[in-house]
Amino acid sequence: MGMKYVAAYLMAALAGNDSPGEADIKKILESVESEYDEGIASKLVAELKDKTIHEVVAAGKEKLKGFGGGGGGGGAVAAASGGGAAGAAEKKEEKKAVVEEEEEEDMDFDLFG
C-alpha cells in the first residue's frame, strides 16, 4: 500500500473527518495531481473501518517497541581503538578544514545580492 494513500487518509482525519472514505482520499490525491488507484484506497478504508486514528497509532507504537534501538554507534568505537597515529592524522585534517573555511569567508560573494 502506498504511503500517499495513508497520508491522504490522515490528512482527511486531521481536517475533522472521523472516518474518511475513498472519495476523500481521491479528492486529496487529485488536488496534488497524483495518480489514484481505487483498489488501494478501498483496501485502506476497509482496514481502518471502525477504528480511530489514535488507536491505530498507539497500536503501531507498541509494535515498534519490539524492534529495539539502532546499531550505529559501533563504528566510532572501532576507529578510536586504532592507535595514536590515526588520532594525530585526524587532528591534522581538522586544522586543514578550518583553514579552508577561513579562506572561503574572505570572498566577496553575496548569495542574495
Short mmCIF file of C-alpha atoms in Angstrom, two decimals:
data_model
loop_
_atom_site.label_atom_id
_atom_site.label_comp_id
_atom_site.label_asym_id
_atom_site.label_seq_id
_atom_site.Cartn_x
_atom_site.Cartn_y
_atom_site.Cartn_z
CA MET A 1 0.00 0.00 0.00
CA GLY A 2 1.35 3.40 -0.92
CA MET A 3 2.21 5.90 1.76
CA LYS A 4 0.44 8.63 -0.18
CA TYR A 5 -2.90 6.90 0.47
CA VAL A 6 -2.18 6.66 4.18
CA ALA A 7 -1.06 10.29 4.21
CA ALA A 8 -4.22 11.39 2.41
CA TYR A 9 -6.33 9.40 4.88
CA LEU A 10 -4.54 11.03 7.82
CA MET A 11 -4.92 14.49 6.28
CA ALA A 12 -8.65 13.96 5.95
CA ALA A 13 -8.83 12.75 9.54
CA LEU A 14 -6.84 15.75 10.79
CA ALA A 15 -9.23 18.03 8.91
CA GLY A 16 -12.02 16.77 11.16
CA ASN A 17 -13.42 13.81 9.22
CA ASP A 18 -13.63 10.99 11.76
CA SER A 19 -13.95 8.25 9.14
CA PRO A 20 -12.59 9.33 5.74
CA GLY A 21 -13.80 7.41 2.73
CA GLU A 22 -12.47 6.64 -0.72
CA ALA A 23 -13.91 9.88 -2.11
CA ASP A 24 -11.97 11.90 0.48
CA ILE A 25 -8.71 10.17 -0.40
CA LYS A 26 -9.38 10.64 -4.11
CA LYS A 27 -10.10 14.35 -3.65
CA ILE A 28 -6.86 14.91 -1.74
CA LEU A 29 -4.68 12.93 -4.16
CA GLU A 30 -6.21 14.59 -7.22
CA SER A 31 -5.68 18.02 -5.68
CA VAL A 32 -1.93 17.43 -5.93
CA GLU A 33 -2.22 15.78 -9.37
CA SER A 34 -1.27 12.36 -8.03
CA GLU A 35 -2.44 9.08 -9.52
CA TYR A 36 -5.35 7.38 -7.77
CA ASP A 37 -5.99 3.65 -7.56
CA GLU A 38 -9.47 2.81 -6.30
CA GLY A 39 -8.39 -0.67 -5.19
CA ILE A 40 -5.70 0.62 -2.85
CA ALA A 41 -7.97 3.29 -1.40
CA SER A 42 -10.83 0.87 -0.80
CA LYS A 43 -8.49 -1.62 0.90
CA LEU A 44 -7.18 1.10 3.22
CA VAL A 45 -10.66 2.34 4.09
CA ALA A 46 -11.83 -1.23 4.74
CA GLU A 47 -8.86 -1.96 7.04
CA LEU A 48 -9.38 1.22 9.05
CA LYS A 49 -13.18 0.94 9.26
CA ASP A 50 -14.50 1.36 12.82
CA LYS A 51 -11.03 2.36 14.12
CA THR A 52 -9.88 5.75 15.31
CA ILE A 53 -6.57 7.18 14.21
CA HIS A 54 -5.40 7.38 17.82
CA GLU A 55 -5.99 3.65 18.32
CA VAL A 56 -4.10 2.77 15.15
CA VAL A 57 -1.13 4.98 16.04
CA ALA A 58 -0.99 3.63 19.59
CA ALA A 59 -1.02 0.04 18.31
CA GLY A 60 1.75 0.88 15.85
CA LYS A 61 3.92 2.37 18.59
CA GLU A 62 3.55 -0.81 20.63
CA LYS A 63 4.68 -2.88 17.65
CA LEU A 64 7.71 -0.63 17.08
CA LYS A 65 8.92 -1.11 20.65
CA GLY A 66 9.90 -4.68 19.76
CA PHE A 67 12.41 -3.53 17.15
CA GLY A 68 14.86 -2.14 19.69
CA GLY A 69 17.36 0.62 19.11
CA GLY A 70 19.76 1.32 16.31
CA GLY A 71 23.26 -0.06 15.98
CA GLY A 72 25.10 2.89 14.52
CA GLY A 73 27.47 3.50 17.43
CA GLY A 74 29.82 0.57 16.83
CA GLY A 75 31.92 2.16 14.08
CA ALA A 76 33.22 5.02 16.18
CA VAL A 77 34.46 2.69 18.91
CA ALA A 78 36.41 0.59 16.43
CA ALA A 79 38.01 3.65 14.84
CA ALA A 80 39.04 5.08 18.20
CA SER A 81 40.89 1.91 19.14
CA GLY A 82 43.08 2.15 16.02
CA GLY A 83 46.02 3.80 17.79
CA GLY A 84 47.63 7.18 18.35
CA ALA A 85 48.83 7.69 14.76
CA ALA A 86 45.28 7.73 13.45
CA GLY A 87 44.28 10.30 16.07
CA ALA A 88 47.13 12.62 15.08
CA ALA A 89 46.20 12.37 11.41
CA GLU A 90 42.60 13.28 12.22
CA LYS A 91 43.72 16.39 14.13
CA LYS A 92 45.85 17.48 11.19
CA GLU A 93 42.89 17.08 8.82
CA GLU A 94 40.69 19.14 11.14
CA LYS A 95 43.19 22.01 11.07
CA LYS A 96 43.22 21.97 7.25
CA ALA A 97 39.43 22.07 7.17
CA VAL A 98 39.39 25.13 9.43
CA VAL A 99 41.89 26.95 7.20
CA GLU A 100 39.79 26.23 4.10
CA GLU A 101 36.70 27.63 5.77
CA GLU A 102 38.51 30.85 6.67
CA GLU A 103 39.63 31.32 3.08
CA GLU A 104 36.06 30.95 1.85
CA GLU A 105 34.87 33.61 4.27
CA ASP A 106 37.22 36.20 2.74
CA MET A 107 35.44 36.01 -0.62
CA ASP A 108 33.15 38.88 -1.57
CA PHE A 109 30.17 36.81 -2.64
CA ASP A 110 26.65 37.76 -1.76
CA LEU A 111 24.15 34.98 -2.23
CA PHE A 112 21.15 37.28 -2.11
CA GLY A 113 22.53 40.33 -3.90
#
